[in-house]
Coordinates of C-alpha atoms and ligand atoms in Angstrom, one line a residue:
M1 CA -29.2 6.7 64.6
N2 CA -32.4 5.2 66.9
F3 CA -32.0 7.7 69.2
S4 CA -31.9 5.8 72.4
V5 CA -32.2 7.1 75.7
T6 CA -31.0 3.5 77.2
D7 CA -27.6 5.4 78.6
N8 CA -29.1 8.8 80.1
D9 CA -27.8 9.5 83.4
F10 CA -31.0 10.2 84.5
F11 CA -32.9 7.2 83.5
K12 CA -30.0 4.7 84.7
E13 CA -30.7 6.4 88.5
T14 CA -34.4 4.8 87.6
S15 CA -34.6 5.8 91.4
L16 CA -35.5 9.3 89.8
L17 CA -38.2 7.7 87.9
T18 CA -39.4 4.9 90.7
K19 CA -39.4 7.2 94.0
E20 CA -40.4 10.4 92.8
D21 CA -44.3 10.2 91.9
K22 CA -44.4 12.5 88.4
K23 CA -48.0 13.3 86.7
G24 CA -48.9 15.6 84.2
I25 CA -50.5 16.5 80.8
I26 CA -49.0 16.8 77.3
T27 CA -51.0 18.2 74.5
H28 CA -49.9 18.5 70.6
K29 CA -52.0 19.6 67.3
S30 CA -50.5 18.3 64.1
P31 CA -51.6 19.1 60.7
S32 CA -52.1 16.4 58.4
N33 CA -50.1 16.7 55.0
I34 CA -50.0 16.3 51.0
A35 CA -47.2 14.6 49.1
L36 CA -46.3 16.4 45.8
I37 CA -43.5 13.6 45.4
K38 CA -44.9 10.5 47.0
Y39 CA -43.1 8.1 49.4
W40 CA -44.1 5.1 47.8
G41 CA -41.8 1.7 48.6
K42 CA -39.9 1.3 51.6
H43 CA -36.9 -1.0 53.3
G44 CA -35.3 -1.7 56.2
I45 CA -37.2 -0.2 59.4
Q46 CA -39.5 2.1 57.7
L47 CA -36.6 4.0 55.4
P48 CA -38.2 4.8 52.2
N49 CA -36.6 3.7 48.6
N50 CA -37.1 7.7 47.6
P51 CA -37.2 10.8 48.9
S52 CA -40.9 13.1 49.3
L53 CA -41.9 16.4 49.4
S54 CA -45.1 17.3 50.8
F55 CA -47.6 20.4 51.5
T56 CA -48.4 21.0 55.3
L57 CA -52.2 21.5 55.2
T58 CA -54.0 23.5 58.2
N59 CA -57.8 22.3 58.8
A60 CA -56.7 19.0 58.7
F61 CA -55.4 17.9 61.9
T62 CA -55.3 15.3 64.5
E63 CA -54.8 16.5 68.5
T64 CA -53.7 14.8 70.9
K65 CA -53.7 14.7 75.0
L66 CA -51.1 12.7 76.7
D67 CA -52.0 12.1 80.6
F68 CA -49.3 10.4 82.3
Q69 CA -48.6 9.3 85.9
T70 CA -45.4 7.6 87.1
K71 CA -45.5 3.8 88.3
K72 CA -45.3 2.4 91.4
E73 CA -42.0 0.6 92.3
S74 CA -43.6 -2.3 92.5
E75 CA -45.4 -2.3 89.1
S76 CA -43.6 -3.9 86.2
K77 CA -41.4 -1.8 83.8
A78 CA -41.3 -3.8 81.0
V79 CA -44.8 -3.1 79.7
I80 CA -47.0 -0.5 78.5
S81 CA -49.8 0.4 80.5
L82 CA -51.9 2.3 77.9
E83 CA -55.4 3.9 77.8
F84 CA -56.8 5.1 74.4
W85 CA -59.9 7.2 73.5
F86 CA -60.6 8.4 70.2
E87 CA -63.3 11.4 69.8
G88 CA -64.1 10.5 73.0
Q89 CA -64.9 7.1 73.3
K90 CA -62.4 4.1 74.4
N91 CA -61.1 2.5 71.4
E92 CA -59.9 -0.8 71.4
K93 CA -58.8 -1.4 68.1
F94 CA -56.8 2.3 67.8
E95 CA -55.4 0.9 71.5
Q96 CA -54.4 -2.1 70.0
K97 CA -52.1 -0.4 67.4
I98 CA -50.6 2.3 69.5
R99 CA -49.8 -0.2 71.9
K100 CA -47.8 -2.5 69.2
F101 CA -46.1 0.9 68.7
L102 CA -45.4 1.9 71.7
E103 CA -44.1 -1.7 72.7
S104 CA -41.5 -2.0 69.6
L105 CA -40.5 1.5 70.7
L106 CA -39.6 0.3 74.4
P107 CA -36.2 -1.2 73.7
T108 CA -34.5 2.2 72.9
Q109 CA -37.2 4.2 75.0
P110 CA -37.2 2.2 78.1
F111 CA -38.5 5.1 80.1
L112 CA -42.1 4.6 78.0
G113 CA -42.6 1.3 81.2
F114 CA -41.7 4.0 83.8
V115 CA -45.4 5.4 83.3
H116 CA -49.0 4.5 83.4
L117 CA -50.5 6.3 79.8
Q118 CA -53.8 7.6 79.0
I119 CA -54.3 8.9 75.2
Y120 CA -56.9 10.9 74.0
S121 CA -56.5 11.7 70.1
Q122 CA -58.9 13.3 68.0
N123 CA -59.5 14.9 64.6
S124 CA -60.3 18.4 63.1
F125 CA -62.1 16.1 60.1
P126 CA -64.8 13.7 60.3
H127 CA -63.5 9.8 60.5
S128 CA -65.9 8.9 57.6
A129 CA -64.5 11.5 55.3
G130 CA -62.1 8.6 54.1
I131 CA -59.3 11.3 54.6
A132 CA -56.0 8.7 56.3
S133 CA -55.4 10.5 59.4
S134 CA -52.1 8.3 60.3
A135 CA -49.8 11.3 59.4
S136 CA -51.6 13.8 61.9
S137 CA -52.4 11.2 64.7
M138 CA -48.6 10.0 64.4
A139 CA -47.1 13.1 64.2
A140 CA -49.2 14.4 67.1
L141 CA -48.5 11.3 69.5
A142 CA -45.0 11.5 68.7
L143 CA -44.6 14.9 69.9
C144 CA -46.3 13.9 73.1
L145 CA -43.8 11.1 73.3
C146 CA -40.8 13.4 73.3
D147 CA -42.4 15.9 75.3
L148 CA -42.9 13.2 77.9
E149 CA -39.1 12.1 77.8
K150 CA -38.4 16.1 78.2
N151 CA -40.5 16.1 81.3
L152 CA -39.0 12.5 82.6
L153 CA -35.6 12.5 81.6
N154 CA -34.7 16.3 81.0
T155 CA -33.4 15.5 77.5
L156 CA -34.3 16.9 74.2
Q157 CA -33.7 20.4 75.6
N158 CA -32.6 21.3 71.7
E159 CA -35.4 22.0 69.7
E160 CA -34.0 21.3 66.8
E161 CA -33.2 17.7 68.0
F162 CA -36.6 17.4 69.7
Y163 CA -38.2 17.9 66.6
Q164 CA -35.9 15.7 64.4
K165 CA -36.6 12.6 67.5
A166 CA -40.3 13.8 66.5
S167 CA -40.3 12.8 63.1
F168 CA -38.2 9.8 63.7
L169 CA -40.7 8.4 66.2
A170 CA -43.3 10.0 63.6
R171 CA -41.7 7.8 60.8
L172 CA -41.2 4.6 63.1
G173 CA -45.6 4.7 62.8
S174 CA -46.2 5.6 59.8
G175 CA -44.0 7.2 56.6
S176 CA -45.8 9.9 56.1
A177 CA -46.2 11.0 59.4
A178 CA -42.2 11.8 59.8
R179 CA -43.8 15.0 57.3
S180 CA -46.1 16.0 60.1
V181 CA -44.6 17.1 62.9
Y182 CA -43.5 20.5 61.8
S183 CA -46.9 22.7 62.0
N184 CA -45.8 26.1 61.3
I185 CA -44.0 24.9 57.6
P186 CA -45.2 25.2 54.8
I187 CA -42.9 22.5 52.6
T188 CA -41.3 19.3 54.6
T189 CA -39.3 16.8 52.6
W190 CA -37.9 13.3 54.0
G191 CA -35.3 10.9 52.5
K192 CA -31.9 11.2 51.5
T193 CA -31.0 13.2 48.2
E194 CA -28.2 15.0 46.7
D195 CA -30.5 17.9 45.9
I196 CA -31.6 18.9 49.5
K197 CA -28.4 19.4 52.5
D198 CA -29.0 17.7 55.1
S199 CA -31.8 15.6 53.8
S200 CA -31.9 12.2 56.0
D201 CA -34.0 8.7 55.8
L202 CA -34.4 9.0 59.4
W203 CA -36.4 11.7 59.5
A204 CA -38.2 14.4 57.6
N205 CA -36.8 18.2 57.5
P206 CA -38.8 21.7 56.8
Y207 CA -37.5 22.6 53.6
I208 CA -35.1 25.6 53.8
L209 CA -34.9 26.1 50.1
P210 CA -36.6 29.2 48.1
I211 CA -40.3 29.5 47.8
H212 CA -41.7 31.6 45.3
D213 CA -44.9 33.9 46.7
I214 CA -47.2 32.0 44.9
F215 CA -46.4 28.4 46.4
Q216 CA -46.7 29.7 50.1
N217 CA -50.4 30.3 50.5
Y218 CA -51.6 27.7 47.7
Q219 CA -55.3 26.2 48.5
D220 CA -55.9 22.5 48.6
T221 CA -59.5 21.4 48.3
I222 CA -59.8 17.9 49.1
L223 CA -62.9 16.3 47.1
I224 CA -64.1 13.4 49.1
V225 CA -65.1 10.7 46.4
S226 CA -65.6 7.8 48.4
A227 CA -65.6 7.5 52.2
E228 CA -65.1 3.6 52.3
E229 CA -61.9 2.3 53.5
K230 CA -59.4 2.0 51.1
S231 CA -59.1 -1.6 49.4
V232 CA -55.8 -1.6 50.0
S233 CA -53.4 -0.8 53.1
S234 CA -50.5 1.6 52.7
R235 CA -48.2 -1.0 54.1
A236 CA -49.4 -3.4 51.7
G237 CA -49.2 -0.8 48.8
H238 CA -45.6 -0.3 49.6
A239 CA -44.8 -4.1 49.8
L240 CA -46.1 -4.5 46.4
M241 CA -43.2 -2.2 45.1
E242 CA -40.9 -5.2 45.9
N243 CA -41.8 -7.2 42.7
N244 CA -43.1 -4.5 40.6
P245 CA -41.4 -4.6 37.5
F246 CA -41.1 -0.6 37.3
S247 CA -40.3 0.0 40.8
Q248 CA -36.1 1.2 39.9
T249 CA -37.3 3.2 37.1
R250 CA -39.8 4.4 39.5
Y251 CA -37.3 5.5 42.2
Q252 CA -35.7 7.8 39.5
L253 CA -38.1 9.6 38.3
A254 CA -39.2 10.2 42.0
H255 CA -35.6 12.4 41.7
S256 CA -35.8 14.0 38.8
N257 CA -39.4 15.3 39.5
L258 CA -38.1 16.6 43.0
Q259 CA -35.3 18.5 41.1
K260 CA -37.7 19.6 39.1
L261 CA -40.2 20.5 41.8
I262 CA -37.2 22.3 43.4
L263 CA -36.4 24.7 40.5
A264 CA -40.2 25.2 39.9
L265 CA -41.0 26.4 43.7
E266 CA -38.3 28.7 43.4
K267 CA -39.3 30.1 40.2
G268 CA -42.8 30.5 40.8
D269 CA -43.3 28.1 37.8
T270 CA -46.5 27.1 37.9
E271 CA -46.7 25.2 34.4
T272 CA -43.4 22.6 35.5
F273 CA -45.2 22.6 39.1
I274 CA -48.5 21.2 37.6
E275 CA -46.7 18.7 35.1
V276 CA -44.4 17.0 37.9
V277 CA -47.3 17.1 40.6
E278 CA -49.7 15.2 37.9
N279 CA -47.2 13.2 36.9
E280 CA -46.8 11.9 40.3
A281 CA -50.5 11.3 41.3
F282 CA -50.7 9.0 38.2
V283 CA -47.4 7.5 38.8
L284 CA -49.0 6.4 41.9
H285 CA -51.8 5.2 40.4
A286 CA -50.2 3.3 37.8
L287 CA -47.3 1.5 39.7
M288 CA -50.8 -0.1 41.4
M289 CA -52.7 -0.8 38.5
C290 CA -49.4 -3.0 37.4
S291 CA -48.5 -4.7 40.9
S292 CA -49.4 -7.9 41.2
P293 CA -51.9 -8.2 42.4
P294 CA -53.1 -5.4 40.7
F295 CA -55.4 -2.6 42.2
I296 CA -57.4 0.3 40.9
L297 CA -57.6 3.0 43.6
M298 CA -59.6 5.6 41.7
E299 CA -63.2 5.7 41.1
T300 CA -64.7 6.9 38.0
G301 CA -65.8 10.2 40.2
T302 CA -61.8 10.0 40.0
L303 CA -61.4 10.3 36.6
S304 CA -64.1 12.6 35.7
I305 CA -62.9 15.0 38.4
I306 CA -59.5 14.8 36.5
K307 CA -60.3 15.1 33.3
K308 CA -63.0 18.3 34.3
I309 CA -59.7 20.3 36.2
Q310 CA -57.6 19.4 33.1
K311 CA -60.4 21.1 30.7
Y312 CA -60.8 23.7 32.9
R313 CA -57.3 24.7 32.9
Q314 CA -56.8 24.4 29.4
E315 CA -60.1 26.8 28.9
T316 CA -59.1 29.1 31.8
T317 CA -55.5 29.2 32.2
I318 CA -55.8 29.2 35.8
P319 CA -53.0 26.7 37.2
I320 CA -55.3 24.7 38.7
C321 CA -54.2 21.3 39.2
F322 CA -54.8 17.8 41.3
T323 CA -53.1 15.1 43.3
L324 CA -54.3 12.2 44.8
D325 CA -53.2 10.2 47.6
A326 CA -53.8 6.1 47.8
G327 CA -57.3 6.4 47.4
A328 CA -60.3 7.6 45.3
N329 CA -59.9 11.1 46.8
V330 CA -58.8 14.1 44.9
H331 CA -56.8 17.2 46.2
V332 CA -57.5 20.1 44.1
L333 CA -54.6 22.2 44.2
Y334 CA -54.4 26.2 43.3
P335 CA -52.5 29.6 44.1
K336 CA -55.1 31.7 46.6
K337 CA -55.6 34.6 43.9
Y338 CA -57.7 32.5 42.0
E339 CA -59.8 31.0 45.0
N340 CA -62.7 32.6 44.1
E341 CA -62.9 31.1 40.4
C342 CA -61.6 28.0 41.4
I343 CA -64.5 27.4 44.5
N344 CA -66.9 28.4 41.8
F345 CA -66.0 25.6 39.7
I346 CA -65.4 22.8 42.5
D347 CA -69.0 24.2 43.5
N348 CA -70.6 23.8 39.6
D349 CA -68.5 20.9 38.3
L350 CA -66.7 19.1 40.5
K351 CA -69.2 18.7 44.0
P352 CA -71.8 16.2 41.7
F353 CA -69.2 13.5 42.1
C354 CA -68.4 14.0 45.4
F355 CA -69.6 11.2 47.9
E356 CA -72.7 13.4 49.6
G357 CA -72.1 16.7 47.9
K358 CA -68.9 16.3 50.3
Y359 CA -65.4 18.2 50.3
L360 CA -62.9 20.1 52.7
L361 CA -61.6 23.1 52.3
D362 CA -57.9 23.4 53.3
K363 CA -54.8 25.3 52.6
V364 CA -51.1 24.8 53.0
G365 CA -49.6 25.9 56.5
S366 CA -47.8 28.8 57.7
Ligands
LIG1 C1 -49.5 7.7 48.4 O1 -47.5 6.3 55.3 O2 -49.4 5.9 55.1 O3 -49.9 8.9 51.0 O4 -45.5 3.9 56.4 O5 -47.0 2.0 56.0 O6 -47.7 4.1 57.1 P1 -47.0 3.5 56.0 O7 -47.5 4.5 54.6 P2 -47.6 5.7 54.5 O8 -47.9 5.9 53.1 C2 -48.2 7.0 52.4 C3 -48.2 7.3 50.9 C4 -49.0 7.9 50.2 C5 -47.2 9.1 49.7 C6 -47.2 9.8 51.3 O9 -47.6 10.7 51.6 O10 -45.9 10.0 50.3

């Protein structure tokens, strides 16, 4: 399945696209997500080597506006016509990246060659916070592209198909972005697994298994330990899994951790939730440390924070835990009902390890 529209009847009658001057504005807002079961390692065209599961966030999002106008009959339909603005400024670097992405889609989505595109994108979180924005930005862009197709070709009228295609396209831009197209769904999964009906490597799906109340409104406080760009890109990190001696064991572990997590989410079992979520974070970083070449993605502040969280949990029995993405920042996860205690703890004990005392309050989207 590549969601190709080359056989689309509207499209075959290119007159519809060339004679009729169409223009419009499409906007989409997509949330960031934090993986509890990590996607790390891929094959083929952006296909994951194991299933992943993430919380959808609320406050960290990207908003993208796409301004389109159909090209004149005389203009080439084999090239992408694009201008890109990020946070109000023309951004050549991002424009290049998006152009490359759109060019890669052109053979299966030829309507992209029939329009002039102006894209304006902005994040709700500061660019200097060291938070990866590829998930939310690629998801917002993919949703805009699906609306563009709907507008030009009269396709994707079915909502499920619309979101599946958006997730499919977002995945081609950045794997974790596949999980960011469903803004009002608390949990999303991506990747084929026996444990989730209709799961797919090609697109992410909303998580439809039972979720206990305690996990419905989980809080995620993102501690900014480092605002610097990561020492290794995700792309390079995934590639290092190919020769990692522990990769097969890792992929099996992801499946068994997912099974445990599914049960914990249903039962409201915070103990197993913590065991699985922290294990996933440690394993991700351990894999990087034993890659060739090795990478240490934690900073000393990251380790200090982790130790403080574990000690606080032991002393108070509050089910607070952490997860990490492929960098030094720490996502602190806790149930809403312990919000006050946890924020106090973060302010007093963890904030000193944050870069310029910065952290972002977020929560699972609903
Ligand atoms: C550690 O989605 O950023 O955050 O597909 O190469 O763009 P690309 O990688 P990316 O990898 C995310 C890795 C992770 C885990 C996760 O989000 O599942």
